[in-house]
Short mmCIF file of N, CA and C in Angstrom, two decimals:
data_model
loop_
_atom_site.label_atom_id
_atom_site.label_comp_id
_atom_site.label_asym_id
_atom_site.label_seq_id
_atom_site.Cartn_x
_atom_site.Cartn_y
_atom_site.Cartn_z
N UNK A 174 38.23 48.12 189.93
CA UNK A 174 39.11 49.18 190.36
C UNK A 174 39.70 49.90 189.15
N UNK A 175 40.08 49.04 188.08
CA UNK A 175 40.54 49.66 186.92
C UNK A 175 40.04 50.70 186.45
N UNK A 176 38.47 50.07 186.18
CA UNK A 176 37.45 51.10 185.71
C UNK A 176 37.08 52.28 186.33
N UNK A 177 37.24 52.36 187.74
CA UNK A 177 36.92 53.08 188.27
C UNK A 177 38.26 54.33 187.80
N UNK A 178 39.13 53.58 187.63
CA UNK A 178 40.90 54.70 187.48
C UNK A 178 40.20 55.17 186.39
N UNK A 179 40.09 54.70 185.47
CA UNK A 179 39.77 54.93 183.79
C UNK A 179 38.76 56.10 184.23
N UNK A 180 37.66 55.72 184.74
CA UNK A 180 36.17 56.90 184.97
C UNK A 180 37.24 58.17 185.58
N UNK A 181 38.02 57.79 186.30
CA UNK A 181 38.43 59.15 187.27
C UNK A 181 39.05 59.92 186.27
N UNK A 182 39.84 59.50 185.59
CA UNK A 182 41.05 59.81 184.49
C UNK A 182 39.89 60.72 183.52
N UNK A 183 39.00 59.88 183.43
CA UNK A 183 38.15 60.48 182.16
C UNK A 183 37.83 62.42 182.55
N UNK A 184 37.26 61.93 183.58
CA UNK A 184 36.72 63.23 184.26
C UNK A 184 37.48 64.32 184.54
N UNK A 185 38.83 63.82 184.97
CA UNK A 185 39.53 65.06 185.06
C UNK A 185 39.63 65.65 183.64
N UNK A 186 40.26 64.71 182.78
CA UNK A 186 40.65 65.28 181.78
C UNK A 186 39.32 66.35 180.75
N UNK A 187 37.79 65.55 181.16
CA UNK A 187 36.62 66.70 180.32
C UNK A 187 36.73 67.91 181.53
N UNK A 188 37.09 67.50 183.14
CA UNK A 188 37.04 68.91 183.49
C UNK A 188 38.19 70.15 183.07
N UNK A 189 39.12 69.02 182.91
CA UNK A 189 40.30 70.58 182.22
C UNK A 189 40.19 70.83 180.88
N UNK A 190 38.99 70.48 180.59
CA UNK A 190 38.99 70.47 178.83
C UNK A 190 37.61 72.14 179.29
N UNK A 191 36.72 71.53 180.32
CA UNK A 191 35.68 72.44 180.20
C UNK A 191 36.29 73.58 180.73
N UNK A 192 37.21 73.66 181.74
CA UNK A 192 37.68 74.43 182.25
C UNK A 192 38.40 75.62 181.34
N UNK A 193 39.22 74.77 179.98
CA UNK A 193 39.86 75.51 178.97
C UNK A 193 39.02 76.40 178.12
N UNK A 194 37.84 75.88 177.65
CA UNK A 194 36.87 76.03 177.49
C UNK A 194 36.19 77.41 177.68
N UNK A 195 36.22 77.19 179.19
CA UNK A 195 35.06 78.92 179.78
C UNK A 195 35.99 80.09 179.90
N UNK A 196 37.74 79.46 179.72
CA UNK A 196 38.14 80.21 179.38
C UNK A 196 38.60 81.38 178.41
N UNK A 197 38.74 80.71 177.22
CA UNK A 197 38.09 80.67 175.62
C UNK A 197 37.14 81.78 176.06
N UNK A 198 35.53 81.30 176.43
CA UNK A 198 34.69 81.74 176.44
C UNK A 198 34.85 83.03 176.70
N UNK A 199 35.64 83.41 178.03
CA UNK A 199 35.60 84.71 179.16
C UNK A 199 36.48 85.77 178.19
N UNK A 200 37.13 85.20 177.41
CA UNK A 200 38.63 86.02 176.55
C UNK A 200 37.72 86.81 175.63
N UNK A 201 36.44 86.98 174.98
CA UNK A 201 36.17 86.69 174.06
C UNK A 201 35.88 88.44 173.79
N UNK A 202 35.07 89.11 172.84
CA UNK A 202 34.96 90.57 172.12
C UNK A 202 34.88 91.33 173.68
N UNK A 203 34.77 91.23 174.73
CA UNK A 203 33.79 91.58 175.62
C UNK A 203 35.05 92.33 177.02
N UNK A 204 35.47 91.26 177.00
CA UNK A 204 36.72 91.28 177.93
C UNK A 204 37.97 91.88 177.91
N UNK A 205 38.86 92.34 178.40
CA UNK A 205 39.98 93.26 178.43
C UNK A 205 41.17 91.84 178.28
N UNK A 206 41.87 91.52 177.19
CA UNK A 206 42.99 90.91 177.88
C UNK A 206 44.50 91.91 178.00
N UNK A 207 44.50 92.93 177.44
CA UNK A 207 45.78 93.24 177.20
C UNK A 207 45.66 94.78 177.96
N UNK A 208 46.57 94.88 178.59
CA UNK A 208 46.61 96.34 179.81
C UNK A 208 46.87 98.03 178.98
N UNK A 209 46.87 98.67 179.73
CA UNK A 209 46.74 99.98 178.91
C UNK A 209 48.23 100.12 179.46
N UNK A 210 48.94 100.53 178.25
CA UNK A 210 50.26 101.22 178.54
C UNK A 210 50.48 102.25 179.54
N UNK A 211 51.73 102.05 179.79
CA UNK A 211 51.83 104.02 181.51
C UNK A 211 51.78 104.76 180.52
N UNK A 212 51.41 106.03 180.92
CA UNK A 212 51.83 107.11 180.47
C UNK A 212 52.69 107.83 179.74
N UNK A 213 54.08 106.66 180.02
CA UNK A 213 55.23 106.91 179.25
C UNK A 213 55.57 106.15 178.57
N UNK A 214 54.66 105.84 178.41
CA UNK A 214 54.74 104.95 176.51
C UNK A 214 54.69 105.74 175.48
N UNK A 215 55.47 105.67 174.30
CA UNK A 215 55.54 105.99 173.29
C UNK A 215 54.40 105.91 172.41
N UNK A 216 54.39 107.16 171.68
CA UNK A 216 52.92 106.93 170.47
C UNK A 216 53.04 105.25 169.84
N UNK A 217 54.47 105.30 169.27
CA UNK A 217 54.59 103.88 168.79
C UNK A 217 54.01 102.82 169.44
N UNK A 218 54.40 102.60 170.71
CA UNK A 218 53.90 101.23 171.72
C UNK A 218 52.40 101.83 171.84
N UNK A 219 51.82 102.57 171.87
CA UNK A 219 49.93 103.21 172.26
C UNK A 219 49.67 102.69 170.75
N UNK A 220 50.37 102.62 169.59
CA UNK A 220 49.75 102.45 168.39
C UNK A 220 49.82 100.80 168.34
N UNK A 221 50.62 100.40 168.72
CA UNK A 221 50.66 98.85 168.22
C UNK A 221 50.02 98.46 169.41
N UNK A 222 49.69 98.65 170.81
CA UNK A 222 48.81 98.23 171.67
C UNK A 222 47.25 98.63 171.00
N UNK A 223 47.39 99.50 170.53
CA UNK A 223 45.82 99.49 170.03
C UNK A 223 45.47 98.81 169.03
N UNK A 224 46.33 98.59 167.83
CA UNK A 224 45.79 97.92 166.87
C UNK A 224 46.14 96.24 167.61
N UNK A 225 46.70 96.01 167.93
CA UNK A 225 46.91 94.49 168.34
C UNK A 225 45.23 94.14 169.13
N UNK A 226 44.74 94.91 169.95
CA UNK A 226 43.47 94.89 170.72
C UNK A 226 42.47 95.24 169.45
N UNK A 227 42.48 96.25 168.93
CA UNK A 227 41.47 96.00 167.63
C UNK A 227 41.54 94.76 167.20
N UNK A 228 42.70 94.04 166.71
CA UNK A 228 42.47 93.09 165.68
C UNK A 228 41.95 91.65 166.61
N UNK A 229 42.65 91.66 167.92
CA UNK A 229 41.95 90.44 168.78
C UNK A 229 40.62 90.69 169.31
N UNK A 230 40.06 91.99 169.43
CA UNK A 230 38.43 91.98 169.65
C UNK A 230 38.50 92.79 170.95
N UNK A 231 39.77 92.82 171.59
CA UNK A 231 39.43 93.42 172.90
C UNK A 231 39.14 94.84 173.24
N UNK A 232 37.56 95.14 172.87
CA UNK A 232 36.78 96.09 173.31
C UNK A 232 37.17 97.37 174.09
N UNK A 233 37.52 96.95 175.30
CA UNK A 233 37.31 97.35 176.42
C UNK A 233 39.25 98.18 176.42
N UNK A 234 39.86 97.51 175.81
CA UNK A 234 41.17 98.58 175.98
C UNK A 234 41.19 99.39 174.60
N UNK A 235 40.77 98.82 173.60
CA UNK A 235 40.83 100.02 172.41
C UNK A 235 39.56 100.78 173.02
N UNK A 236 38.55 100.71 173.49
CA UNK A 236 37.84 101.91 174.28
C UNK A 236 38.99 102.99 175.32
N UNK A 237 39.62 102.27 175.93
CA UNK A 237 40.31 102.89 176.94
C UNK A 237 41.03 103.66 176.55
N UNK A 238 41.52 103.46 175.21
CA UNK A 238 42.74 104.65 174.10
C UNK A 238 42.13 105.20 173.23
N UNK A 239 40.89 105.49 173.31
CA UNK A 239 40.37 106.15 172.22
C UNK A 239 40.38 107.36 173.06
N UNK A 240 39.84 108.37 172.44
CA UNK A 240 39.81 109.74 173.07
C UNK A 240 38.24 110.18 172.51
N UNK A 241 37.87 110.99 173.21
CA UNK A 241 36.50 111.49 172.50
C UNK A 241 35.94 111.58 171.27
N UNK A 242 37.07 112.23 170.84
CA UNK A 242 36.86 112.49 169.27
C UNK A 242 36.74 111.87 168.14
N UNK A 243 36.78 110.27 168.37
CA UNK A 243 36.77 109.35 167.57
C UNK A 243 36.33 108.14 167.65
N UNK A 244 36.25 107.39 167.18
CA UNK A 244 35.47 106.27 167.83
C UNK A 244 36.16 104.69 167.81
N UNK A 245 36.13 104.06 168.55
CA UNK A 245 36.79 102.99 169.32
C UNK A 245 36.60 101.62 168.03
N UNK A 246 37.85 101.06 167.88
CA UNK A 246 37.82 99.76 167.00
C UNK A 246 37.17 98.62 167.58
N UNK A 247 35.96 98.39 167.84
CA UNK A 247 35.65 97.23 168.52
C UNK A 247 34.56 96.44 167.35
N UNK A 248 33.16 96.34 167.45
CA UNK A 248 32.52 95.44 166.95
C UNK A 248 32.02 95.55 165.66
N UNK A 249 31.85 96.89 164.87
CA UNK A 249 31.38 97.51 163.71
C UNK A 249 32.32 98.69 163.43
N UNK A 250 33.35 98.57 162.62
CA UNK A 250 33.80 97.54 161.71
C UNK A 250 34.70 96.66 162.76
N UNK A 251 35.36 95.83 162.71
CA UNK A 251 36.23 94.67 163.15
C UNK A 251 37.51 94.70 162.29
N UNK A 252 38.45 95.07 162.90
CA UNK A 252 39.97 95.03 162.26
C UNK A 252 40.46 93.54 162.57
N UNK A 253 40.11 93.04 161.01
CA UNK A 253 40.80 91.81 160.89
C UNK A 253 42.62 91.68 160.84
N UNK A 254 42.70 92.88 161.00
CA UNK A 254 44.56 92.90 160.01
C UNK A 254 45.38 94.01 160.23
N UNK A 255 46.40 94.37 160.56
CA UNK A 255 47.21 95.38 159.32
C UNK A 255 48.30 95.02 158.93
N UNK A 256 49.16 95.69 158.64
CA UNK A 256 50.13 95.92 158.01
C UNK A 256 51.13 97.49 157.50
N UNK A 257 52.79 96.71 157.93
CA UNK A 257 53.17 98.12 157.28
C UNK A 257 53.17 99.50 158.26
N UNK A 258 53.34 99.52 159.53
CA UNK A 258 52.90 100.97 160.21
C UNK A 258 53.89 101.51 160.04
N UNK A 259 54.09 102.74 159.52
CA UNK A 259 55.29 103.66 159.50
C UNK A 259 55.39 104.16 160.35
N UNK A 260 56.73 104.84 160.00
CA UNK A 260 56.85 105.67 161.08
C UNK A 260 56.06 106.97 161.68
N UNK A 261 56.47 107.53 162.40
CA UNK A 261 55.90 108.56 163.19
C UNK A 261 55.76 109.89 162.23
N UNK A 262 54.68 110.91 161.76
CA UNK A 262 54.51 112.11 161.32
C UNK A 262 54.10 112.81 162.39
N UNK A 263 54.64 113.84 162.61
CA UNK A 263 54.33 114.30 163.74
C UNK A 263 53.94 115.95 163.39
N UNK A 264 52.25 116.04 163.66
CA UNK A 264 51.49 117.40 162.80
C UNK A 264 51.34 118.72 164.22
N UNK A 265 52.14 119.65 164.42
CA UNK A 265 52.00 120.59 165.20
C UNK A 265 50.14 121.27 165.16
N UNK A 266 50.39 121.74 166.63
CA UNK A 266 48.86 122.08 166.45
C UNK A 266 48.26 122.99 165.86
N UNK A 267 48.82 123.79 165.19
CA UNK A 267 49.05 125.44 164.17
C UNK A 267 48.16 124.37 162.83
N UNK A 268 48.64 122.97 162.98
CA UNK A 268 47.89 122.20 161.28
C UNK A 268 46.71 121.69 161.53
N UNK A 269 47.26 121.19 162.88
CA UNK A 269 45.92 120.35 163.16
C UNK A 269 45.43 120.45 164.75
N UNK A 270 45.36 121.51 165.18
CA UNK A 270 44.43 122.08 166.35
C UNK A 270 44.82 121.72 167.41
N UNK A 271 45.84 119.80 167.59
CA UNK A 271 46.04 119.41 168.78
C UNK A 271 47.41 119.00 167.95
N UNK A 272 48.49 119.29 169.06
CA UNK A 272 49.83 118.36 168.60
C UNK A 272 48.97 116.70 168.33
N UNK A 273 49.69 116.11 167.38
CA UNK A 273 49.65 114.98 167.07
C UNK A 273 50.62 113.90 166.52
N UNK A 274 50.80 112.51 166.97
CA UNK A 274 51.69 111.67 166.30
C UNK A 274 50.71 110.81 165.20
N UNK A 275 50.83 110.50 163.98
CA UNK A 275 50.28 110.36 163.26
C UNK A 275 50.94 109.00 162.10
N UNK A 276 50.39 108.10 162.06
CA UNK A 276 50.89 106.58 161.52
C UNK A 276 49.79 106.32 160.42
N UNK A 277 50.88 106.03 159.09
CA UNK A 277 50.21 105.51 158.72
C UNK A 277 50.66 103.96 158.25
N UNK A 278 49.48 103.47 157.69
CA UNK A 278 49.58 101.83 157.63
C UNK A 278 48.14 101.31 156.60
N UNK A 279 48.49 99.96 156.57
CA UNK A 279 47.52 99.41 155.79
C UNK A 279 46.59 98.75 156.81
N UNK A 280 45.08 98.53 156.63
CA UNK A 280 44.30 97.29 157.50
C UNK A 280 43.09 96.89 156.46
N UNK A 281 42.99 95.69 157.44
CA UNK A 281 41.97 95.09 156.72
C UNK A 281 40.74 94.75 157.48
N UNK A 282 39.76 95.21 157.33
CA UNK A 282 38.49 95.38 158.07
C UNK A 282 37.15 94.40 157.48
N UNK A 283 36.05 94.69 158.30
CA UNK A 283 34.72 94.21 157.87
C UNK A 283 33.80 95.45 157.50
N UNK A 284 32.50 95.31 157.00
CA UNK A 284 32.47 96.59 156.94
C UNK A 284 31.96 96.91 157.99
N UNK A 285 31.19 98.50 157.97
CA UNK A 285 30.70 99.19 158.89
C UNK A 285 29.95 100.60 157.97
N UNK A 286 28.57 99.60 157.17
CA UNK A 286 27.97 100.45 156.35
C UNK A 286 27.65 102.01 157.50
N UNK A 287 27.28 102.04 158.35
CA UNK A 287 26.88 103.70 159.28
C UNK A 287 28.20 103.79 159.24
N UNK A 288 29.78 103.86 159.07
CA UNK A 288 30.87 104.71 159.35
C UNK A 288 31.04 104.77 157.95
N UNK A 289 30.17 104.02 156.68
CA UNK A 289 30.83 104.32 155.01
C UNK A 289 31.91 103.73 154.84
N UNK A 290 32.20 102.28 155.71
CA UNK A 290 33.64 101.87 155.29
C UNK A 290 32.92 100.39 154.73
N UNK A 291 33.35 100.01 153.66
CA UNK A 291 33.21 98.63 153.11
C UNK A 291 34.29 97.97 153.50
N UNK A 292 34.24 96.57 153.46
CA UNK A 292 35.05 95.48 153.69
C UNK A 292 36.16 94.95 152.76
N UNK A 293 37.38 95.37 153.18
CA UNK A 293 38.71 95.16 152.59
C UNK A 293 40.08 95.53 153.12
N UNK A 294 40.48 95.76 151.96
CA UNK A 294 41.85 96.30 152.67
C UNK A 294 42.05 97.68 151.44
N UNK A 295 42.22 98.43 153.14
CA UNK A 295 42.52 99.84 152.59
C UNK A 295 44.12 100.58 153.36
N UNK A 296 44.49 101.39 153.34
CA UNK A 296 45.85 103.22 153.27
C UNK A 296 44.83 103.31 154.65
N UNK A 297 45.28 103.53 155.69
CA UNK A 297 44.65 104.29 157.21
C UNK A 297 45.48 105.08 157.92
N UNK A 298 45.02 105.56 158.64
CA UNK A 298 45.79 106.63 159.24
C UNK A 298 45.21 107.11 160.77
N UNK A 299 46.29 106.84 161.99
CA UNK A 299 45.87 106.94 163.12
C UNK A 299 46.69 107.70 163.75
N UNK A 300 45.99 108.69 164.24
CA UNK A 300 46.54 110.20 165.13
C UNK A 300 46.41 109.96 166.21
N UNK A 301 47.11 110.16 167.53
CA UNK A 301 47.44 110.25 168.62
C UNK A 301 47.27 111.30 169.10
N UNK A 302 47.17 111.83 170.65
CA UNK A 302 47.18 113.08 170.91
C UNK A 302 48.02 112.56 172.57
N UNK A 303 49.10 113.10 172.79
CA UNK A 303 49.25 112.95 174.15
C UNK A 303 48.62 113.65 174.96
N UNK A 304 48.23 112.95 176.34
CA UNK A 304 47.28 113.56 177.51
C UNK A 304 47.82 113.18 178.24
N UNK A 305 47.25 113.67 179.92
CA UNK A 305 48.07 113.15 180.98
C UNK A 305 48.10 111.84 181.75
N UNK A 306 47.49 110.87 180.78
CA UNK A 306 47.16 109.57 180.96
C UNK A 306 48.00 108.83 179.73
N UNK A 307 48.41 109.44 179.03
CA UNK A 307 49.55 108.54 177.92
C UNK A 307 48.74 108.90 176.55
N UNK A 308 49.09 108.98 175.29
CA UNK A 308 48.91 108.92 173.99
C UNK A 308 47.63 108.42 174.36
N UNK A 309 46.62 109.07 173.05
CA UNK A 309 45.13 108.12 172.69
C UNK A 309 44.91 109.03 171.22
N UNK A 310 43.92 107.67 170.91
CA UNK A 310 43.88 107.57 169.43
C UNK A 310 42.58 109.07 169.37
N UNK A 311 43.11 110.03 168.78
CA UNK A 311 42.13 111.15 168.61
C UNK A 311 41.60 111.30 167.28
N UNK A 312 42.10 110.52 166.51
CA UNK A 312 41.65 110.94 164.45
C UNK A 312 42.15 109.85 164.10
N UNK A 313 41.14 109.26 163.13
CA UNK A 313 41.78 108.00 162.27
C UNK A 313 41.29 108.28 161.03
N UNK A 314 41.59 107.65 160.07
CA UNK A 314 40.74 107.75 158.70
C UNK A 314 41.74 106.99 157.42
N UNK A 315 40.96 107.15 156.38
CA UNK A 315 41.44 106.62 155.29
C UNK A 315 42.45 108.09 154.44
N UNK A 316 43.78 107.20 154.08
CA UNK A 316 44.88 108.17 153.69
C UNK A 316 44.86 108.83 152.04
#
């Protein structure tokens, strides 16, 4: 009977281990964990929701804040990092074609020889454009 407790005990515990496991698994570059801000979120909160999802891998919401014009932080290059986001510059559209909120900051990436970025830490810079779905990232680049 003992043994039999011991076998039962065993099993639960590899099933909540496997269970932890596929969860791990499901979280992984591919999957959405973190939600897209309302509309009335601030450039600030659209900027640190996006880089927080760049740097954990999640694909599918830095897709969701990108805007056409630029292209989405997901698998090539991979934002290992940043640091440092300043505050808000905010470029009328007379400078730059679309009102924009504009941050800059430090990150640290992998590379992404087709975008010409090598692997390090570089000065970046991420433009916003509000739409009627909330702030999205319309221009990024090196400062």
């Amino acid at each position: 009977m003992r043994s039999a407790m011991a076998l039962a005990a065993s099993l639960a515990g590899l099933a909540l281990i496997a269970g932890g496991l596929t969860g791990c698994l499901e979280s992984g570059t591919g999957s959405s964990s973190g939600s897209v801000p309302p509309a009335s979120a601030s450039s600030e909160q659209v900027a640190k929701a996006y880089l927080d999802a760049a740097r954990s891998g999640d694909c599918a919401l830095t897709k969701q804040l990108t805007g056409a014009s630029t292209w989405a932080w997901c698998d090539e290059p991979r934002l290992t990092g940043y640091k440092d986001l300043g505050t808000v510059t905010k470029l009328p559209a007379s400078q730059a074609g679309v009102n924009l909120d504009c941050y800059h900051l430090t990150i640290t990436a992998t590379a992404a020889p087709k975008r010409g970025i090598t692997a390090g830490t570089r000065p970046w810079t991420l433009c916003f454009e509000h739409t009627d779905q909330g702030y999205r990232l319309y221009e990024q680049g090196m400062r």
